[in-house]
């Protein structure tokens, strides 16, 4: 967590979205460990259940300068964070999901079983269909993935096209080309590997699609 806190100290106008789930021994709950971290740095965390606005960072209820908790684990504590654990199964692609607080999500996190012969499958069939806006719905759209059928597809291969022995230039490049034609839209959360590709231009492109009104 130290790197996140240092980033926010250096960039107090930014925020960090922190999705936490138990990736280890599933019979050992992590609720207590997460709560200890939050209790020790309470001012740095946004743990409300509502999806926040950025705000101005001066006590207006926004999340600038804070870590926003997206909770994918069960908790008995009052500081619950944004609950997505009950509606976000592993390797999923579903729209119109409603959590326990009545919030709507559309989540695309298909990360398994990609093959070298169809590397554009991730963008065409999973990422692109979730690049849309539905009022009242928070989209979470992952561009990352991997696979082991017909040869290993490493996350770097899928993101950048490297080591693919084909003309495939990467999911990130396909996303960049798609957004070139999109002037204004709100696509929600787009999570990716190697976001510096292509040419450190993808992140500014995503930001430029937002309508900051």
Short mmCIF file of N, CA and C in Angstrom, two decimals, residues 69-179:
data_model
loop_
_atom_site.label_atom_id
_atom_site.label_comp_id
_atom_site.label_asym_id
_atom_site.label_seq_id
_atom_site.Cartn_x
_atom_site.Cartn_y
_atom_site.Cartn_z
N UNK A 69 -12.32 1.72 -2.16
CA UNK A 69 -12.39 0.27 -1.97
C UNK A 69 -13.51 -0.34 -2.79
N UNK A 70 -13.14 -1.20 -3.74
CA UNK A 70 -14.08 -2.09 -4.41
C UNK A 70 -13.92 -3.45 -3.76
N UNK A 71 -14.91 -3.83 -2.96
CA UNK A 71 -14.77 -5.01 -2.11
C UNK A 71 -15.32 -6.27 -2.78
N UNK A 72 -14.42 -7.26 -2.96
CA UNK A 72 -14.82 -8.54 -3.54
C UNK A 72 -14.68 -9.67 -2.51
N UNK A 73 -14.95 -9.36 -1.27
CA UNK A 73 -14.88 -10.34 -0.19
C UNK A 73 -15.97 -10.00 0.81
N UNK A 74 -16.34 -10.97 1.63
CA UNK A 74 -17.38 -10.76 2.64
C UNK A 74 -16.80 -9.99 3.82
N UNK A 75 -17.64 -9.15 4.44
CA UNK A 75 -17.18 -8.36 5.58
C UNK A 75 -18.28 -8.23 6.63
N UNK A 76 -17.83 -8.14 7.87
CA UNK A 76 -18.76 -7.90 8.97
C UNK A 76 -18.59 -6.50 9.53
N UNK A 77 -17.71 -5.70 8.93
CA UNK A 77 -17.42 -4.37 9.44
C UNK A 77 -18.36 -3.33 8.86
N UNK A 78 -18.47 -2.23 9.56
CA UNK A 78 -19.37 -1.16 9.14
C UNK A 78 -18.83 -0.43 7.90
N UNK A 79 -17.48 -0.31 7.80
CA UNK A 79 -16.89 0.35 6.64
C UNK A 79 -16.82 -0.66 5.51
N UNK A 80 -17.82 -0.64 4.66
CA UNK A 80 -18.01 -1.74 3.73
C UNK A 80 -17.39 -1.52 2.36
N UNK A 81 -17.28 -0.29 1.91
CA UNK A 81 -16.80 -0.05 0.56
C UNK A 81 -17.86 -0.41 -0.47
N UNK A 82 -17.49 -0.30 -1.73
CA UNK A 82 -18.41 -0.62 -2.83
C UNK A 82 -18.44 -2.12 -3.01
N UNK A 83 -19.57 -2.73 -2.78
CA UNK A 83 -19.70 -4.18 -2.75
C UNK A 83 -19.91 -4.74 -4.16
N UNK A 84 -18.91 -5.48 -4.66
CA UNK A 84 -19.07 -6.17 -5.95
C UNK A 84 -18.79 -7.66 -5.82
N UNK A 85 -18.45 -8.12 -4.63
CA UNK A 85 -18.10 -9.52 -4.44
C UNK A 85 -19.22 -10.48 -4.75
N UNK A 86 -20.45 -10.10 -4.42
CA UNK A 86 -21.57 -11.02 -4.61
C UNK A 86 -22.04 -11.10 -6.06
N UNK A 87 -21.57 -10.18 -6.91
CA UNK A 87 -22.06 -10.15 -8.30
C UNK A 87 -20.93 -10.30 -9.32
N UNK A 88 -19.71 -10.55 -8.86
CA UNK A 88 -18.55 -10.59 -9.76
C UNK A 88 -17.88 -11.96 -9.67
N UNK A 89 -18.42 -12.97 -10.35
CA UNK A 89 -17.76 -14.27 -10.34
C UNK A 89 -16.50 -14.25 -11.18
N UNK A 90 -15.67 -15.26 -11.01
CA UNK A 90 -14.42 -15.35 -11.75
C UNK A 90 -14.68 -15.51 -13.24
N UNK A 91 -13.88 -14.81 -14.07
CA UNK A 91 -13.94 -14.95 -15.52
C UNK A 91 -15.35 -14.70 -16.05
N UNK A 92 -15.84 -13.49 -15.84
CA UNK A 92 -17.26 -13.21 -16.11
C UNK A 92 -17.45 -12.14 -17.17
N UNK A 93 -18.62 -12.14 -17.77
CA UNK A 93 -19.07 -11.08 -18.69
C UNK A 93 -20.59 -11.01 -18.57
N UNK A 94 -21.06 -10.02 -17.79
CA UNK A 94 -22.49 -9.90 -17.55
C UNK A 94 -22.89 -8.44 -17.43
N UNK A 95 -24.08 -8.14 -17.89
CA UNK A 95 -24.62 -6.78 -17.80
C UNK A 95 -25.78 -6.74 -16.82
N UNK A 96 -26.08 -5.54 -16.34
CA UNK A 96 -27.23 -5.33 -15.49
C UNK A 96 -27.18 -6.05 -14.16
N UNK A 97 -25.99 -6.13 -13.56
CA UNK A 97 -25.84 -6.78 -12.26
C UNK A 97 -26.16 -5.80 -11.14
N UNK A 98 -26.93 -6.21 -10.18
CA UNK A 98 -27.31 -5.33 -9.07
C UNK A 98 -26.71 -5.88 -7.77
N UNK A 99 -25.95 -5.04 -7.07
CA UNK A 99 -25.35 -5.49 -5.82
C UNK A 99 -26.31 -5.32 -4.65
N UNK A 100 -25.83 -5.62 -3.45
CA UNK A 100 -26.70 -5.60 -2.27
C UNK A 100 -27.15 -4.20 -1.88
N UNK A 101 -26.51 -3.19 -2.45
CA UNK A 101 -26.88 -1.80 -2.17
C UNK A 101 -27.72 -1.20 -3.30
N UNK A 102 -28.15 -2.04 -4.23
CA UNK A 102 -29.02 -1.59 -5.31
C UNK A 102 -28.31 -0.87 -6.45
N UNK A 103 -26.99 -0.93 -6.48
CA UNK A 103 -26.23 -0.30 -7.56
C UNK A 103 -26.09 -1.25 -8.73
N UNK A 104 -26.15 -0.70 -9.95
CA UNK A 104 -26.07 -1.50 -11.16
C UNK A 104 -24.67 -1.48 -11.74
N UNK A 105 -24.21 -2.66 -12.16
CA UNK A 105 -22.89 -2.80 -12.76
C UNK A 105 -23.00 -3.67 -14.01
N UNK A 106 -22.12 -3.40 -14.96
CA UNK A 106 -21.89 -4.31 -16.08
C UNK A 106 -20.40 -4.62 -16.07
N UNK A 107 -20.06 -5.90 -15.95
CA UNK A 107 -18.67 -6.30 -15.71
C UNK A 107 -18.20 -7.26 -16.79
N UNK A 108 -17.07 -6.93 -17.41
CA UNK A 108 -16.41 -7.81 -18.38
C UNK A 108 -15.02 -8.09 -17.87
N UNK A 109 -14.80 -9.33 -17.43
CA UNK A 109 -13.50 -9.74 -16.91
C UNK A 109 -13.18 -11.14 -17.43
N UNK A 110 -13.40 -11.35 -18.73
CA UNK A 110 -13.06 -12.62 -19.39
C UNK A 110 -11.56 -12.63 -19.64
N UNK A 111 -10.83 -13.36 -18.81
CA UNK A 111 -9.37 -13.32 -18.92
C UNK A 111 -8.74 -14.65 -19.28
N UNK A 112 -9.53 -15.71 -19.43
CA UNK A 112 -8.98 -17.05 -19.64
C UNK A 112 -9.12 -17.54 -21.08
N UNK A 113 -8.23 -18.47 -21.44
CA UNK A 113 -8.40 -19.35 -22.60
C UNK A 113 -8.32 -18.65 -23.95
N UNK A 114 -7.49 -17.62 -24.08
CA UNK A 114 -7.28 -17.02 -25.40
C UNK A 114 -6.22 -17.81 -26.15
N UNK A 115 -6.33 -17.85 -27.48
CA UNK A 115 -5.45 -18.66 -28.31
C UNK A 115 -4.71 -17.80 -29.32
N UNK A 116 -3.52 -18.25 -29.73
CA UNK A 116 -2.66 -17.47 -30.61
C UNK A 116 -3.30 -17.19 -31.96
N UNK A 117 -4.15 -18.10 -32.43
CA UNK A 117 -4.75 -17.93 -33.75
C UNK A 117 -5.90 -16.94 -33.78
N UNK A 118 -6.40 -16.52 -32.61
CA UNK A 118 -7.54 -15.61 -32.54
C UNK A 118 -7.32 -14.56 -31.44
N UNK A 119 -6.22 -13.86 -31.52
CA UNK A 119 -5.89 -12.91 -30.46
C UNK A 119 -6.81 -11.70 -30.45
N UNK A 120 -7.43 -11.37 -31.59
CA UNK A 120 -8.35 -10.23 -31.61
C UNK A 120 -9.70 -10.55 -30.98
N UNK A 121 -9.87 -11.82 -30.59
CA UNK A 121 -11.13 -12.27 -29.98
C UNK A 121 -11.44 -11.48 -28.71
N UNK A 122 -10.40 -11.16 -27.93
CA UNK A 122 -10.61 -10.45 -26.67
C UNK A 122 -11.27 -9.10 -26.92
N UNK A 123 -10.74 -8.32 -27.85
CA UNK A 123 -11.30 -7.01 -28.10
C UNK A 123 -12.65 -7.08 -28.79
N UNK A 124 -12.75 -7.88 -29.83
CA UNK A 124 -13.97 -7.90 -30.65
C UNK A 124 -15.17 -8.44 -29.88
N UNK A 125 -14.97 -9.52 -29.13
CA UNK A 125 -16.10 -10.20 -28.50
C UNK A 125 -16.33 -9.85 -27.04
N UNK A 126 -15.34 -9.21 -26.42
CA UNK A 126 -15.49 -8.93 -25.00
C UNK A 126 -15.34 -7.44 -24.66
N UNK A 127 -14.23 -6.84 -25.07
CA UNK A 127 -14.00 -5.44 -24.70
C UNK A 127 -14.95 -4.50 -25.44
N UNK A 128 -15.00 -4.60 -26.75
CA UNK A 128 -15.78 -3.64 -27.55
C UNK A 128 -17.26 -3.63 -27.18
N UNK A 129 -17.92 -4.77 -26.96
CA UNK A 129 -19.35 -4.71 -26.60
C UNK A 129 -19.64 -3.95 -25.30
N UNK A 130 -18.62 -3.77 -24.45
CA UNK A 130 -18.82 -3.08 -23.18
C UNK A 130 -18.35 -1.62 -23.23
N UNK A 131 -17.97 -1.16 -24.40
CA UNK A 131 -17.61 0.25 -24.57
C UNK A 131 -18.86 1.04 -24.93
N UNK A 132 -19.69 1.23 -23.95
CA UNK A 132 -20.95 1.94 -24.15
C UNK A 132 -21.38 2.56 -22.83
N UNK A 133 -22.37 3.40 -22.90
CA UNK A 133 -22.88 4.09 -21.71
C UNK A 133 -24.33 3.71 -21.47
N UNK A 134 -24.64 3.27 -20.28
CA UNK A 134 -26.00 3.00 -19.84
C UNK A 134 -26.24 3.83 -18.59
N UNK A 135 -27.13 4.81 -18.63
CA UNK A 135 -27.35 5.66 -17.46
C UNK A 135 -27.63 4.85 -16.19
N UNK A 136 -26.97 5.21 -15.12
CA UNK A 136 -27.18 4.54 -13.84
C UNK A 136 -26.41 3.25 -13.67
N UNK A 137 -25.57 2.87 -14.65
CA UNK A 137 -24.81 1.63 -14.58
C UNK A 137 -23.32 1.93 -14.61
N UNK A 138 -22.58 1.32 -13.68
CA UNK A 138 -21.12 1.44 -13.66
C UNK A 138 -20.51 0.29 -14.45
N UNK A 139 -19.77 0.62 -15.52
CA UNK A 139 -19.11 -0.40 -16.32
C UNK A 139 -17.71 -0.65 -15.80
N UNK A 140 -17.32 -1.92 -15.73
CA UNK A 140 -15.96 -2.34 -15.40
C UNK A 140 -15.52 -3.27 -16.53
N UNK A 141 -14.53 -2.84 -17.30
CA UNK A 141 -14.19 -3.50 -18.56
C UNK A 141 -12.69 -3.79 -18.59
N UNK A 142 -12.31 -5.08 -18.57
CA UNK A 142 -10.91 -5.47 -18.57
C UNK A 142 -10.44 -5.80 -19.98
N UNK A 143 -9.30 -5.25 -20.38
CA UNK A 143 -8.71 -5.58 -21.68
C UNK A 143 -7.71 -6.72 -21.57
N UNK A 144 -7.37 -7.14 -20.37
CA UNK A 144 -6.29 -8.11 -20.14
C UNK A 144 -6.79 -9.54 -20.26
N UNK A 145 -5.83 -10.45 -20.47
CA UNK A 145 -6.17 -11.86 -20.55
C UNK A 145 -4.95 -12.71 -20.83
N UNK A 146 -5.16 -14.02 -20.90
CA UNK A 146 -4.08 -14.97 -21.15
C UNK A 146 -4.69 -16.28 -21.64
N UNK A 147 -3.85 -17.26 -21.96
CA UNK A 147 -4.36 -18.55 -22.39
C UNK A 147 -3.23 -19.54 -22.59
N UNK A 148 -3.58 -20.83 -22.75
CA UNK A 148 -2.57 -21.87 -22.92
C UNK A 148 -2.96 -22.89 -23.98
N UNK A 149 -4.01 -22.62 -24.76
CA UNK A 149 -4.45 -23.54 -25.80
C UNK A 149 -3.76 -23.20 -27.11
N UNK A 150 -3.09 -24.18 -27.73
CA UNK A 150 -2.41 -23.94 -29.00
C UNK A 150 -1.17 -23.08 -28.86
N UNK A 151 -0.55 -23.08 -27.68
CA UNK A 151 0.61 -22.22 -27.41
C UNK A 151 0.24 -21.17 -26.38
N UNK A 152 1.20 -20.81 -25.55
CA UNK A 152 0.91 -19.88 -24.46
C UNK A 152 0.62 -18.48 -24.98
N UNK A 153 -0.45 -17.89 -24.46
CA UNK A 153 -0.76 -16.48 -24.70
C UNK A 153 -0.50 -15.77 -23.38
N UNK A 154 0.60 -15.04 -23.30
CA UNK A 154 0.94 -14.31 -22.09
C UNK A 154 0.19 -12.98 -22.07
N UNK A 155 -0.02 -12.40 -20.90
CA UNK A 155 -0.67 -11.08 -20.83
C UNK A 155 -0.03 -10.05 -21.75
N UNK A 156 1.30 -10.09 -21.85
CA UNK A 156 2.00 -9.14 -22.72
C UNK A 156 1.64 -9.38 -24.19
N UNK A 157 1.50 -10.65 -24.57
CA UNK A 157 1.14 -10.98 -25.95
C UNK A 157 -0.23 -10.43 -26.30
N UNK A 158 -1.18 -10.60 -25.41
CA UNK A 158 -2.54 -10.14 -25.68
C UNK A 158 -2.62 -8.62 -25.69
N UNK A 159 -1.89 -7.98 -24.79
CA UNK A 159 -1.95 -6.52 -24.68
C UNK A 159 -1.21 -5.82 -25.81
N UNK A 160 -0.02 -6.33 -26.17
CA UNK A 160 0.85 -5.61 -27.09
C UNK A 160 1.09 -6.32 -28.42
N UNK A 161 0.69 -7.60 -28.52
CA UNK A 161 0.91 -8.34 -29.74
C UNK A 161 2.31 -8.90 -29.87
N UNK A 162 3.18 -8.65 -28.91
CA UNK A 162 4.54 -9.15 -28.97
C UNK A 162 4.56 -10.66 -28.81
N UNK A 163 5.52 -11.31 -29.45
CA UNK A 163 5.71 -12.76 -29.36
C UNK A 163 4.54 -13.54 -29.94
N UNK A 164 3.69 -12.89 -30.75
CA UNK A 164 2.52 -13.59 -31.29
C UNK A 164 2.78 -14.19 -32.66
N UNK A 165 3.89 -13.83 -33.30
CA UNK A 165 4.25 -14.35 -34.62
C UNK A 165 3.12 -14.12 -35.62
N UNK A 166 2.48 -12.98 -35.54
CA UNK A 166 1.38 -12.66 -36.45
C UNK A 166 1.35 -11.14 -36.63
N UNK A 167 0.37 -10.67 -37.37
CA UNK A 167 0.21 -9.23 -37.58
C UNK A 167 -0.59 -8.57 -36.47
N UNK A 168 -1.01 -9.33 -35.47
CA UNK A 168 -1.79 -8.79 -34.36
C UNK A 168 -0.97 -7.77 -33.59
N UNK A 169 -1.51 -6.57 -33.42
CA UNK A 169 -0.77 -5.47 -32.79
C UNK A 169 -1.17 -5.24 -31.33
N UNK A 170 -2.05 -6.04 -30.81
CA UNK A 170 -2.38 -5.95 -29.40
C UNK A 170 -3.77 -5.39 -29.14
N UNK A 171 -4.37 -5.85 -28.06
CA UNK A 171 -5.69 -5.37 -27.66
C UNK A 171 -5.66 -3.88 -27.35
N UNK A 172 -4.58 -3.41 -26.75
CA UNK A 172 -4.48 -1.99 -26.44
C UNK A 172 -4.51 -1.14 -27.70
N UNK A 173 -3.83 -1.60 -28.74
CA UNK A 173 -3.85 -0.86 -30.01
C UNK A 173 -5.24 -0.86 -30.62
N UNK A 174 -5.94 -1.99 -30.56
CA UNK A 174 -7.30 -2.06 -31.09
C UNK A 174 -8.22 -1.10 -30.34
N UNK A 175 -8.03 -1.01 -29.02
CA UNK A 175 -8.82 -0.07 -28.23
C UNK A 175 -8.51 1.37 -28.64
N UNK A 176 -7.24 1.66 -28.82
CA UNK A 176 -6.83 3.00 -29.24
C UNK A 176 -7.46 3.37 -30.58
N UNK A 177 -7.38 2.48 -31.56
CA UNK A 177 -7.94 2.75 -32.88
C UNK A 177 -9.45 2.95 -32.81
N UNK A 178 -10.10 2.19 -31.95
CA UNK A 178 -11.56 2.31 -31.81
C UNK A 178 -11.93 3.68 -31.23
N UNK A 179 -11.19 4.13 -30.24
CA UNK A 179 -11.51 5.39 -29.57
C UNK A 179 -11.18 6.62 -30.43
#
